[in-house]
């Protein structure tokens, strides 16, 4: 995000580019549901400029995850830097919006998450209930920021 010092000292072009600066969102909204739109609208306000928010992100089968194809509702990719500021890697945090409808679905989701984490496709997965996002969006994002800065 670009810091705007004073609107009176900026040209209209600089002011417009400062308003448009921010993290990349791929693909742009609208998303599959209203709660997905709401989540993306809120989370993008707190992301660093070099982070990327991806929607319906597909995890392709590979050597460590043979024969599986998963899609996450959202994945945030952010560069990891060392003490000198050099980028040393990428951190991927996945978000699934909505909940399991039954015990069998919940068990399937746990196996799916374990496979995705074990393969290195993502570094963390958060499953967020729609009711929590609707009623406590800022609290949920605060807790995620504390666990995964």
JSON list of C-alpha atoms in Angstrom, two decimals:
[
{"chain": "A", "resi": 1, "resn": "UNK", "atom": "CA", "xyz": [0.00, 0.00, 0.00]},
{"chain": "A", "resi": 2, "resn": "UNK", "atom": "CA", "xyz": [1.32, 3.41, -0.84]},
{"chain": "A", "resi": 3, "resn": "UNK", "atom": "CA", "xyz": [1.24, 6.04, 1.90]},
{"chain": "A", "resi": 4, "resn": "UNK", "atom": "CA", "xyz": [-0.50, 9.25, 0.89]},
{"chain": "A", "resi": 5, "resn": "UNK", "atom": "CA", "xyz": [0.90, 12.20, 2.80]},
{"chain": "A", "resi": 6, "resn": "UNK", "atom": "CA", "xyz": [-1.44, 15.00, 1.92]},
{"chain": "A", "resi": 7, "resn": "UNK", "atom": "CA", "xyz": [-4.05, 15.13, -0.83]},
{"chain": "A", "resi": 8, "resn": "UNK", "atom": "CA", "xyz": [-3.34, 18.80, -1.49]},
{"chain": "A", "resi": 9, "resn": "UNK", "atom": "CA", "xyz": [0.25, 18.04, -2.59]},
{"chain": "A", "resi": 10, "resn": "UNK", "atom": "CA", "xyz": [-0.61, 15.21, -4.96]},
{"chain": "A", "resi": 11, "resn": "UNK", "atom": "CA", "xyz": [-1.65, 15.35, -8.54]},
{"chain": "A", "resi": 12, "resn": "UNK", "atom": "CA", "xyz": [-4.94, 13.66, -9.47]},
{"chain": "A", "resi": 13, "resn": "UNK", "atom": "CA", "xyz": [-2.96, 10.91, -11.22]},
{"chain": "A", "resi": 14, "resn": "UNK", "atom": "CA", "xyz": [-0.88, 10.18, -8.08]},
{"chain": "A", "resi": 15, "resn": "UNK", "atom": "CA", "xyz": [-4.00, 10.22, -5.93]},
{"chain": "A", "resi": 16, "resn": "UNK", "atom": "CA", "xyz": [-5.77, 7.74, -8.23]},
{"chain": "A", "resi": 17, "resn": "UNK", "atom": "CA", "xyz": [-2.78, 5.39, -8.38]},
{"chain": "A", "resi": 18, "resn": "UNK", "atom": "CA", "xyz": [-2.51, 5.43, -4.57]},
{"chain": "A", "resi": 19, "resn": "UNK", "atom": "CA", "xyz": [-6.16, 4.43, -4.31]},
{"chain": "A", "resi": 20, "resn": "UNK", "atom": "CA", "xyz": [-5.67, 1.58, -6.79]},
{"chain": "A", "resi": 21, "resn": "UNK", "atom": "CA", "xyz": [-2.50, 0.23, -5.14]},
{"chain": "A", "resi": 22, "resn": "UNK", "atom": "CA", "xyz": [-2.83, -2.89, -3.03]},
{"chain": "A", "resi": 23, "resn": "UNK", "atom": "CA", "xyz": [-2.60, -6.65, -3.11]},
{"chain": "A", "resi": 24, "resn": "UNK", "atom": "CA", "xyz": [-3.37, -8.58, -6.26]},
{"chain": "A", "resi": 25, "resn": "UNK", "atom": "CA", "xyz": [-6.73, -10.35, -6.44]},
{"chain": "A", "resi": 26, "resn": "UNK", "atom": "CA", "xyz": [-7.02, -13.19, -8.95]},
{"chain": "A", "resi": 27, "resn": "UNK", "atom": "CA", "xyz": [-9.65, -13.49, -10.35]},
{"chain": "A", "resi": 28, "resn": "UNK", "atom": "CA", "xyz": [-11.53, -10.32, -9.48]},
{"chain": "A", "resi": 29, "resn": "UNK", "atom": "CA", "xyz": [-15.00, -10.53, -7.86]},
{"chain": "A", "resi": 30, "resn": "UNK", "atom": "CA", "xyz": [-17.79, -11.60, -7.99]},
{"chain": "A", "resi": 31, "resn": "UNK", "atom": "CA", "xyz": [-17.20, -15.01, -6.43]},
{"chain": "A", "resi": 32, "resn": "UNK", "atom": "CA", "xyz": [-19.34, -18.12, -5.98]},
{"chain": "A", "resi": 33, "resn": "UNK", "atom": "CA", "xyz": [-21.38, -16.82, -3.06]},
{"chain": "A", "resi": 34, "resn": "UNK", "atom": "CA", "xyz": [-22.22, -13.72, -1.08]},
{"chain": "A", "resi": 35, "resn": "UNK", "atom": "CA", "xyz": [-20.17, -14.86, 1.91]},
{"chain": "A", "resi": 36, "resn": "UNK", "atom": "CA", "xyz": [-17.17, -15.35, -0.39]},
{"chain": "A", "resi": 37, "resn": "UNK", "atom": "CA", "xyz": [-17.53, -11.80, -1.68]},
{"chain": "A", "resi": 38, "resn": "UNK", "atom": "CA", "xyz": [-17.80, -10.52, 1.87]},
{"chain": "A", "resi": 39, "resn": "UNK", "atom": "CA", "xyz": [-14.70, -12.45, 3.00]},
{"chain": "A", "resi": 40, "resn": "UNK", "atom": "CA", "xyz": [-12.62, -11.23, 0.04]},
{"chain": "A", "resi": 41, "resn": "UNK", "atom": "CA", "xyz": [-13.77, -7.63, 0.51]},
{"chain": "A", "resi": 42, "resn": "UNK", "atom": "CA", "xyz": [-12.64, -7.68, 4.15]},
{"chain": "A", "resi": 43, "resn": "UNK", "atom": "CA", "xyz": [-9.46, -9.72, 3.92]},
{"chain": "A", "resi": 44, "resn": "UNK", "atom": "CA", "xyz": [-7.96, -7.68, 1.07]},
{"chain": "A", "resi": 45, "resn": "UNK", "atom": "CA", "xyz": [-7.97, -4.61, 3.33]},
{"chain": "A", "resi": 46, "resn": "UNK", "atom": "CA", "xyz": [-5.43, -6.26, 5.64]},
{"chain": "A", "resi": 47, "resn": "UNK", "atom": "CA", "xyz": [-3.09, -7.91, 3.13]},
{"chain": "A", "resi": 48, "resn": "UNK", "atom": "CA", "xyz": [0.35, -6.59, 2.32]},
{"chain": "A", "resi": 49, "resn": "UNK", "atom": "CA", "xyz": [0.89, -5.13, -1.14]},
{"chain": "A", "resi": 50, "resn": "UNK", "atom": "CA", "xyz": [3.09, -8.05, -2.21]},
{"chain": "A", "resi": 51, "resn": "UNK", "atom": "CA", "xyz": [0.48, -10.67, -1.22]},
{"chain": "A", "resi": 52, "resn": "UNK", "atom": "CA", "xyz": [-1.85, -12.33, -3.72]},
{"chain": "A", "resi": 53, "resn": "UNK", "atom": "CA", "xyz": [-5.41, -13.44, -2.98]},
{"chain": "A", "resi": 54, "resn": "UNK", "atom": "CA", "xyz": [-6.47, -16.29, -5.27]},
{"chain": "A", "resi": 55, "resn": "UNK", "atom": "CA", "xyz": [-10.04, -17.57, -5.53]},
{"chain": "A", "resi": 56, "resn": "UNK", "atom": "CA", "xyz": [-10.98, -21.17, -6.37]},
{"chain": "A", "resi": 57, "resn": "UNK", "atom": "CA", "xyz": [-7.30, -22.06, -6.30]},
{"chain": "A", "resi": 58, "resn": "UNK", "atom": "CA", "xyz": [-6.67, -25.52, -7.74]},
{"chain": "A", "resi": 59, "resn": "UNK", "atom": "CA", "xyz": [-4.03, -27.78, -6.19]},
{"chain": "A", "resi": 60, "resn": "UNK", "atom": "CA", "xyz": [-2.76, -29.92, -9.02]},
{"chain": "A", "resi": 61, "resn": "UNK", "atom": "CA", "xyz": [-1.74, -33.55, -8.54]},
{"chain": "A", "resi": 62, "resn": "UNK", "atom": "CA", "xyz": [1.99, -33.95, -8.25]},
{"chain": "A", "resi": 63, "resn": "UNK", "atom": "CA", "xyz": [4.70, -36.25, -6.98]},
{"chain": "A", "resi": 64, "resn": "UNK", "atom": "CA", "xyz": [3.76, -35.73, -3.33]},
{"chain": "A", "resi": 65, "resn": "UNK", "atom": "CA", "xyz": [-0.02, -35.64, -3.95]},
{"chain": "A", "resi": 66, "resn": "UNK", "atom": "CA", "xyz": [-0.64, -38.25, -6.67]},
{"chain": "A", "resi": 67, "resn": "UNK", "atom": "CA", "xyz": [-4.08, -38.56, -8.18]},
{"chain": "A", "resi": 68, "resn": "UNK", "atom": "CA", "xyz": [-5.70, -35.78, -6.16]},
{"chain": "A", "resi": 69, "resn": "UNK", "atom": "CA", "xyz": [-7.14, -32.51, -7.35]},
{"chain": "A", "resi": 70, "resn": "UNK", "atom": "CA", "xyz": [-8.35, -30.08, -4.72]},
{"chain": "A", "resi": 71, "resn": "UNK", "atom": "CA", "xyz": [-9.65, -26.56, -4.99]},
{"chain": "A", "resi": 72, "resn": "UNK", "atom": "CA", "xyz": [-9.59, -24.15, -2.07]},
{"chain": "A", "resi": 73, "resn": "UNK", "atom": "CA", "xyz": [-12.07, -21.30, -1.82]},
{"chain": "A", "resi": 74, "resn": "UNK", "atom": "CA", "xyz": [-9.24, -18.81, -1.25]},
{"chain": "A", "resi": 75, "resn": "UNK", "atom": "CA", "xyz": [-5.46, -19.00, -1.01]},
{"chain": "A", "resi": 76, "resn": "UNK", "atom": "CA", "xyz": [-3.29, -16.12, 0.13]},
{"chain": "A", "resi": 77, "resn": "UNK", "atom": "CA", "xyz": [0.29, -16.26, -1.13]},
{"chain": "A", "resi": 78, "resn": "UNK", "atom": "CA", "xyz": [2.77, -13.97, 0.58]},
{"chain": "A", "resi": 79, "resn": "UNK", "atom": "CA", "xyz": [6.55, -13.83, 0.24]},
{"chain": "A", "resi": 80, "resn": "UNK", "atom": "CA", "xyz": [8.62, -14.79, 3.28]},
{"chain": "A", "resi": 81, "resn": "UNK", "atom": "CA", "xyz": [11.61, -12.54, 3.93]},
{"chain": "A", "resi": 82, "resn": "UNK", "atom": "CA", "xyz": [14.64, -13.00, 6.12]},
{"chain": "A", "resi": 83, "resn": "UNK", "atom": "CA", "xyz": [16.24, -10.41, 8.42]},
{"chain": "A", "resi": 84, "resn": "UNK", "atom": "CA", "xyz": [17.98, -8.69, 5.49]},
{"chain": "A", "resi": 85, "resn": "UNK", "atom": "CA", "xyz": [14.72, -8.32, 3.56]},
{"chain": "A", "resi": 86, "resn": "UNK", "atom": "CA", "xyz": [15.54, -10.91, 0.90]},
{"chain": "A", "resi": 87, "resn": "UNK", "atom": "CA", "xyz": [12.67, -13.14, -0.20]},
{"chain": "A", "resi": 88, "resn": "UNK", "atom": "CA", "xyz": [13.37, -16.72, 0.90]},
{"chain": "A", "resi": 89, "resn": "UNK", "atom": "CA", "xyz": [10.13, -18.41, -0.12]},
{"chain": "A", "resi": 90, "resn": "UNK", "atom": "CA", "xyz": [6.36, -18.18, -0.36]},
{"chain": "A", "resi": 91, "resn": "UNK", "atom": "CA", "xyz": [3.84, -18.84, 2.40]},
{"chain": "A", "resi": 92, "resn": "UNK", "atom": "CA", "xyz": [0.46, -20.21, 1.27]},
{"chain": "A", "resi": 93, "resn": "UNK", "atom": "CA", "xyz": [-2.54, -20.01, 3.58]},
{"chain": "A", "resi": 94, "resn": "UNK", "atom": "CA", "xyz": [-5.77, -21.61, 2.38]},
{"chain": "A", "resi": 95, "resn": "UNK", "atom": "CA", "xyz": [-9.30, -20.69, 3.44]},
{"chain": "A", "resi": 96, "resn": "UNK", "atom": "CA", "xyz": [-12.41, -22.81, 3.11]},
{"chain": "A", "resi": 97, "resn": "UNK", "atom": "CA", "xyz": [-15.68, -20.94, 3.66]},
{"chain": "A", "resi": 98, "resn": "UNK", "atom": "CA", "xyz": [-18.66, -22.88, 5.01]},
{"chain": "A", "resi": 99, "resn": "UNK", "atom": "CA", "xyz": [-18.81, -26.00, 7.10]},
{"chain": "A", "resi": 100, "resn": "UNK", "atom": "CA", "xyz": [-19.27, -29.74, 6.95]},
{"chain": "A", "resi": 101, "resn": "UNK", "atom": "CA", "xyz": [-22.87, -30.87, 6.74]},
{"chain": "A", "resi": 102, "resn": "UNK", "atom": "CA", "xyz": [-22.36, -34.12, 8.63]},
{"chain": "A", "resi": 103, "resn": "UNK", "atom": "CA", "xyz": [-19.82, -36.35, 10.34]},
{"chain": "A", "resi": 104, "resn": "UNK", "atom": "CA", "xyz": [-18.94, -38.22, 7.15]},
{"chain": "A", "resi": 105, "resn": "UNK", "atom": "CA", "xyz": [-18.33, -34.91, 5.29]},
{"chain": "A", "resi": 106, "resn": "UNK", "atom": "CA", "xyz": [-16.26, -33.63, 8.21]},
{"chain": "A", "resi": 107, "resn": "UNK", "atom": "CA", "xyz": [-14.05, -36.74, 8.15]},
{"chain": "A", "resi": 108, "resn": "UNK", "atom": "CA", "xyz": [-13.58, -36.42, 4.39]},
{"chain": "A", "resi": 109, "resn": "UNK", "atom": "CA", "xyz": [-12.53, -32.79, 4.80]},
{"chain": "A", "resi": 110, "resn": "UNK", "atom": "CA", "xyz": [-10.02, -33.72, 7.52]},
{"chain": "A", "resi": 111, "resn": "UNK", "atom": "CA", "xyz": [-8.41, -36.33, 5.24]},
{"chain": "A", "resi": 112, "resn": "UNK", "atom": "CA", "xyz": [-8.35, -33.83, 2.39]},
{"chain": "A", "resi": 113, "resn": "UNK", "atom": "CA", "xyz": [-6.71, -31.17, 4.58]},
{"chain": "A", "resi": 114, "resn": "UNK", "atom": "CA", "xyz": [-4.14, -33.64, 5.92]},
{"chain": "A", "resi": 115, "resn": "UNK", "atom": "CA", "xyz": [-3.22, -34.66, 2.35]},
{"chain": "A", "resi": 116, "resn": "UNK", "atom": "CA", "xyz": [-2.87, -31.05, 1.21]},
{"chain": "A", "resi": 117, "resn": "UNK", "atom": "CA", "xyz": [-0.74, -30.10, 4.22]},
{"chain": "A", "resi": 118, "resn": "UNK", "atom": "CA", "xyz": [1.46, -33.21, 3.97]},
{"chain": "A", "resi": 119, "resn": "UNK", "atom": "CA", "xyz": [2.12, -32.60, 0.28]},
{"chain": "A", "resi": 120, "resn": "UNK", "atom": "CA", "xyz": [3.25, -29.02, 0.91]},
{"chain": "A", "resi": 121, "resn": "UNK", "atom": "CA", "xyz": [0.50, -27.61, -1.31]},
{"chain": "A", "resi": 122, "resn": "UNK", "atom": "CA", "xyz": [-0.36, -25.15, 1.46]},
{"chain": "A", "resi": 123, "resn": "UNK", "atom": "CA", "xyz": [1.20, -24.18, 4.78]},
{"chain": "A", "resi": 124, "resn": "UNK", "atom": "CA", "xyz": [-2.05, -23.75, 6.72]},
{"chain": "A", "resi": 125, "resn": "UNK", "atom": "CA", "xyz": [-5.76, -24.30, 6.15]},
{"chain": "A", "resi": 126, "resn": "UNK", "atom": "CA", "xyz": [-8.52, -22.39, 7.91]},
{"chain": "A", "resi": 127, "resn": "UNK", "atom": "CA", "xyz": [-12.09, -23.68, 7.77]},
{"chain": "A", "resi": 128, "resn": "UNK", "atom": "CA", "xyz": [-14.41, -20.80, 8.55]},
{"chain": "A", "resi": 129, "resn": "UNK", "atom": "CA", "xyz": [-18.13, -21.15, 9.19]},
{"chain": "A", "resi": 130, "resn": "UNK", "atom": "CA", "xyz": [-20.35, -18.72, 7.33]},
{"chain": "A", "resi": 131, "resn": "UNK", "atom": "CA", "xyz": [-22.12, -17.71, 10.54]},
{"chain": "A", "resi": 132, "resn": "UNK", "atom": "CA", "xyz": [-18.80, -16.76, 12.16]},
{"chain": "A", "resi": 133, "resn": "UNK", "atom": "CA", "xyz": [-17.86, -14.64, 9.16]},
{"chain": "A", "resi": 134, "resn": "UNK", "atom": "CA", "xyz": [-21.22, -12.89, 9.02]},
{"chain": "A", "resi": 135, "resn": "UNK", "atom": "CA", "xyz": [-21.36, -12.13, 12.73]},
{"chain": "A", "resi": 136, "resn": "UNK", "atom": "CA", "xyz": [-17.67, -11.76, 13.65]},
{"chain": "A", "resi": 137, "resn": "UNK", "atom": "CA", "xyz": [-15.68, -11.05, 10.47]},
{"chain": "A", "resi": 138, "resn": "UNK", "atom": "CA", "xyz": [-13.18, -8.67, 12.08]},
{"chain": "A", "resi": 139, "resn": "UNK", "atom": "CA", "xyz": [-12.62, -11.01, 15.05]},
{"chain": "A", "resi": 140, "resn": "UNK", "atom": "CA", "xyz": [-12.00, -13.98, 12.76]},
{"chain": "A", "resi": 141, "resn": "UNK", "atom": "CA", "xyz": [-9.50, -12.02, 10.64]},
{"chain": "A", "resi": 142, "resn": "UNK", "atom": "CA", "xyz": [-7.76, -10.73, 13.79]},
{"chain": "A", "resi": 143, "resn": "UNK", "atom": "CA", "xyz": [-7.30, -14.28, 15.11]},
{"chain": "A", "resi": 144, "resn": "UNK", "atom": "CA", "xyz": [-5.98, -15.50, 11.74]},
{"chain": "A", "resi": 145, "resn": "UNK", "atom": "CA", "xyz": [-3.54, -12.57, 11.69]},
{"chain": "A", "resi": 146, "resn": "UNK", "atom": "CA", "xyz": [-2.32, -13.51, 15.16]},
{"chain": "A", "resi": 147, "resn": "UNK", "atom": "CA", "xyz": [-1.78, -17.17, 14.23]},
{"chain": "A", "resi": 148, "resn": "UNK", "atom": "CA", "xyz": [-0.41, -16.50, 10.73]},
{"chain": "A", "resi": 149, "resn": "UNK", "atom": "CA", "xyz": [1.11, -13.00, 10.56]}
]
